[in-house]
Amino acid sequence: MSLGGVELIEVAAGAYSLGEGPLWHEGMRRLVWTDIDAGRVHAMGVMDESPLTLYEGAKVGGMTLQRDGALLLFRERDVARLDADGTVRSLFDVDDPQTERFNDVLALENGSVLAGMVGKDETSGGLFRVGVDGSMRLLFRNTKYPNGMAVTRDGRTLYYTCSTRGVIVRFDLSGLLASEPESAWDLAEVVWRCTRGTPDGLTMDAEGRLWSASWGGGRVVWLSPDGEELGEVGLRERNVTSCCFAGDGLGMLAITTAGGGVYACDVGVRGVRGIRGVAEHRSAILG
């Protein structure tokens, strides 16, 4: 069902080739997102200013916010730091011949990062853990497009989107981190199978419910922790890529698209059932 009473506003008009990875930067009080194919990172206040271009260069698949406020850019073949003054510094290279570039990433409470990498074929992509020392460890492969992730507030459960299979699964996070790559996928429990479009980016609200962007489905689907469809936000663009909570009190749902603009809808106090997000953990990679 549609989420009644939610007004969807295009806050950044234009045709972003592959808008992705939205992130609310509390220090800047701006929404930050990447246009992957254009090799740019943009930022803007939610509904109150025009977008700024913070970065141009190699493709950025995903970003995290470092504990000191810098942006960590997960690019094609390296991880780089973008400081407030615009300085970009590569921290370390990535040598994995089976993959093309980073995709969605997620910081964990201890400062490490879970990072998906797009495969060169249908099974060579996978999920990696990036340690605070810059080391990378493969968790599993067997996908081409690893996508959106979210971790429960108690840190025990990871939700992970496999676009190749069209599913969202959940893992016991500690079990996944302790497992071997060959057997890790056996720990996955399918929570939701997308029947319209392909599941892409993912975020979680303060009550532990999931919001999944549907590539080709023209919507963001609202799900219970067990995968029950609670509602959806429909968009005119078919290729909806990702979403995050943004703005004061994290009461705005910001949505990115491919070939279209960036949108926001108020799901906070004035919206649906007082829905709000929770602040994402910050990374501490080599910092």
Tab-separated table of C-alpha atoms in Angstrom, residues 80-254:
chain	number	residue	atom	x	y	z
A	80	ALA	CA	40.428	7.888	-0.246
A	81	ARG	CA	39.773	10.598	2.298
A	82	LEU	CA	37.961	13.835	1.385
A	83	ASP	CA	38.571	16.630	3.897
A	84	ALA	CA	36.420	19.707	4.460
A	85	ASP	CA	38.828	21.889	2.460
A	86	GLY	CA	38.397	19.667	-0.609
A	87	THR	CA	41.716	17.845	-0.252
A	88	VAL	CA	41.559	14.254	-1.497
A	89	ARG	CA	44.149	11.771	-0.240
A	90	SER	CA	44.292	8.116	-1.241
A	91	LEU	CA	44.731	5.926	1.844
A	92	PHE	CA	45.291	2.517	0.277
A	93	ASP	CA	44.837	0.648	-2.992
A	94	VAL	CA	42.622	-2.368	-3.537
A	95	ASP	CA	44.017	-5.329	-5.452
A	96	ASP	CA	41.190	-7.721	-6.248
A	97	PRO	CA	41.232	-8.728	-9.937
A	98	GLN	CA	37.775	-10.318	-9.732
A	99	THR	CA	35.966	-7.025	-9.031
A	100	GLU	CA	35.424	-3.684	-10.788
A	101	ARG	CA	34.755	-1.149	-8.034
A	102	PHE	CA	33.243	-0.592	-4.616
A	103	ASN	CA	29.494	-0.370	-4.203
A	104	ASP	CA	27.452	0.119	-1.012
A	105	VAL	CA	29.372	0.367	2.266
A	106	LEU	CA	28.407	0.467	5.943
A	107	ALA	CA	30.412	1.564	8.986
A	108	LEU	CA	30.196	-0.593	12.108
A	109	GLU	CA	30.293	0.570	15.722
A	110	ASN	CA	33.977	-0.317	16.133
A	111	GLY	CA	34.964	1.891	13.183
A	112	SER	CA	35.490	-0.884	10.653
A	113	VAL	CA	33.492	-0.958	7.411
A	114	LEU	CA	31.550	-3.585	5.497
A	115	ALA	CA	32.158	-2.929	1.812
A	116	GLY	CA	30.552	-4.516	-1.219
A	117	MET	CA	32.486	-4.815	-4.470
A	118	VAL	CA	30.862	-5.268	-7.886
A	119	GLY	CA	32.019	-8.408	-9.659
A	120	LYS	CA	33.311	-8.743	-13.190
A	121	ASP	CA	30.899	-11.657	-13.632
A	122	GLU	CA	27.811	-13.008	-11.885
A	123	THR	CA	29.683	-14.688	-9.027
A	124	SER	CA	32.930	-12.752	-8.514
A	125	GLY	CA	31.525	-9.800	-6.569
A	126	GLY	CA	31.344	-9.949	-2.824
A	127	LEU	CA	31.366	-8.433	0.616
A	128	PHE	CA	34.568	-7.426	2.401
A	129	ARG	CA	35.417	-6.164	5.874
A	130	VAL	CA	37.788	-3.197	5.963
A	131	GLY	CA	39.620	-3.007	9.286
A	132	VAL	CA	40.543	0.232	11.019
A	133	ASP	CA	44.142	-0.475	9.981
A	134	GLY	CA	43.148	-0.500	6.300
A	135	SER	CA	43.316	-4.273	5.924
A	136	MET	CA	40.679	-6.006	3.792
A	137	ARG	CA	39.212	-9.450	4.395
A	138	LEU	CA	36.793	-11.249	2.083
A	139	LEU	CA	33.593	-12.372	3.818
A	140	PHE	CA	31.939	-14.032	0.791
A	141	ARG	CA	31.508	-13.809	-2.991
A	142	ASN	CA	28.891	-15.545	-5.205
A	143	THR	CA	27.216	-12.339	-6.402
A	144	LYS	CA	27.743	-9.638	-8.993
A	145	TYR	CA	25.951	-6.786	-7.230
A	146	PRO	CA	26.279	-6.660	-3.428
A	147	ASN	CA	24.105	-3.815	-2.294
A	148	GLY	CA	22.446	-2.014	0.623
A	149	MET	CA	23.089	-2.978	4.238
A	150	ALA	CA	21.824	-2.104	7.707
A	151	VAL	CA	22.730	-3.250	11.218
A	152	THR	CA	20.334	-3.455	14.148
A	153	ARG	CA	20.894	-1.065	17.034
A	154	ASP	CA	22.188	-3.861	19.275
A	155	GLY	CA	24.830	-4.654	16.653
A	156	ARG	CA	23.867	-8.306	16.435
A	157	THR	CA	22.089	-8.596	13.091
A	158	LEU	CA	23.184	-7.515	9.617
A	159	TYR	CA	20.660	-7.055	6.829
A	160	TYR	CA	22.266	-7.381	3.407
A	161	THR	CA	20.863	-6.902	-0.094
A	162	CYS	CA	21.926	-9.249	-2.878
A	163	SER	CA	20.654	-7.618	-6.056
A	164	THR	CA	21.848	-10.575	-8.137
A	165	ARG	CA	19.454	-12.897	-6.297
A	166	GLY	CA	16.792	-10.227	-5.736
A	167	VAL	CA	16.671	-10.765	-1.970
A	168	ILE	CA	17.376	-9.178	1.389
A	169	VAL	CA	18.918	-11.605	3.862
A	170	ARG	CA	20.026	-11.341	7.458
A	171	PHE	CA	23.077	-12.676	9.221
A	172	ASP	CA	24.150	-13.033	12.792
A	173	LEU	CA	26.912	-10.455	12.428
A	174	SER	CA	29.411	-12.028	14.808
A	175	GLY	CA	28.918	-15.399	13.128
A	176	LEU	CA	29.467	-13.896	9.688
A	177	LEU	CA	32.652	-12.121	10.760
A	178	ALA	CA	34.021	-15.355	12.229
A	179	SER	CA	33.113	-17.579	9.271
A	180	GLU	CA	35.129	-18.653	6.236
A	181	PRO	CA	34.239	-17.194	2.809
A	182	GLU	CA	33.331	-20.607	1.386
A	183	SER	CA	30.633	-21.237	4.002
A	184	ALA	CA	29.473	-17.742	4.994
A	185	TRP	CA	26.465	-17.652	2.675
A	186	ASP	CA	25.090	-20.754	4.422
A	187	LEU	CA	24.448	-18.485	7.429
A	188	ALA	CA	22.118	-16.197	5.439
A	189	GLU	CA	18.387	-16.199	6.179
A	190	VAL	CA	16.190	-14.822	3.392
A	191	VAL	CA	13.935	-12.118	4.846
A	192	TRP	CA	12.353	-10.660	1.712
A	193	ARG	CA	12.250	-11.488	-1.978
A	194	CYS	CA	11.517	-8.534	-4.251
A	195	THR	CA	8.750	-9.212	-6.791
A	196	ARG	CA	8.703	-5.821	-8.538
A	197	GLY	CA	12.078	-4.513	-9.577
A	198	THR	CA	15.389	-5.393	-7.945
A	199	PRO	CA	16.287	-4.503	-4.346
A	200	ASP	CA	19.081	-1.927	-4.246
A	201	GLY	CA	20.005	0.503	-1.447
A	202	LEU	CA	18.786	-0.023	2.111
A	203	THR	CA	18.353	1.895	5.341
A	204	MET	CA	16.784	1.247	8.739
A	205	ASP	CA	14.526	3.415	10.891
A	206	ALA	CA	14.634	3.829	14.664
A	207	GLU	CA	12.198	0.942	15.172
A	208	GLY	CA	14.353	-1.495	13.220
A	209	ARG	CA	12.178	-1.487	10.107
A	210	LEU	CA	13.772	-1.537	6.672
A	211	TRP	CA	13.432	0.813	3.691
A	212	SER	CA	14.536	-0.792	0.428
A	213	ALA	CA	14.957	1.071	-2.873
A	214	SER	CA	13.699	-0.888	-5.902
A	215	TRP	CA	15.724	-0.565	-9.096
A	216	GLY	CA	13.239	-0.957	-11.945
A	217	GLY	CA	10.360	-0.896	-9.473
A	218	GLY	CA	9.884	2.865	-9.070
A	219	ARG	CA	9.489	2.713	-5.301
A	220	VAL	CA	10.971	2.496	-1.830
A	221	VAL	CA	9.448	-0.419	0.078
A	222	TRP	CA	8.873	-0.238	3.843
A	223	LEU	CA	9.428	-3.610	5.529
A	224	SER	CA	9.106	-5.074	8.997
A	225	PRO	CA	12.248	-6.674	10.481
A	226	ASP	CA	10.883	-10.034	9.286
A	227	GLY	CA	10.198	-8.841	5.737
A	228	GLU	CA	6.485	-8.059	5.839
A	229	GLU	CA	5.627	-5.279	3.375
A	230	LEU	CA	4.187	-2.379	5.397
A	231	GLY	CA	3.887	0.187	2.609
A	232	GLU	CA	5.795	1.992	-0.109
A	233	VAL	CA	6.745	5.405	-1.452
A	234	GLY	CA	6.207	5.570	-5.216
A	235	LEU	CA	8.371	7.636	-7.590
A	236	ARG	CA	8.021	8.520	-11.253
A	237	GLU	CA	11.574	7.322	-11.932
A	238	ARG	CA	11.779	3.579	-12.414
A	239	ASN	CA	15.348	3.151	-11.234
A	240	VAL	CA	15.317	4.041	-7.545
A	241	THR	CA	18.773	3.396	-6.150
A	242	SER	CA	19.019	4.141	-2.434
A	243	CYS	CA	17.681	6.061	0.544
A	244	CYS	CA	18.690	7.364	3.957
A	245	PHE	CA	17.231	9.414	6.785
A	246	ALA	CA	18.279	13.055	6.820
A	247	GLY	CA	17.514	16.498	8.234
A	248	ASP	CA	16.741	17.674	11.755
A	249	GLY	CA	15.807	14.697	13.901
A	250	LEU	CA	16.364	12.393	10.919
A	251	GLY	CA	12.697	12.717	10.009
A	252	MET	CA	13.194	13.106	6.258
A	253	LEU	CA	13.643	10.141	3.943
A	254	ALA	CA	16.064	11.139	1.153
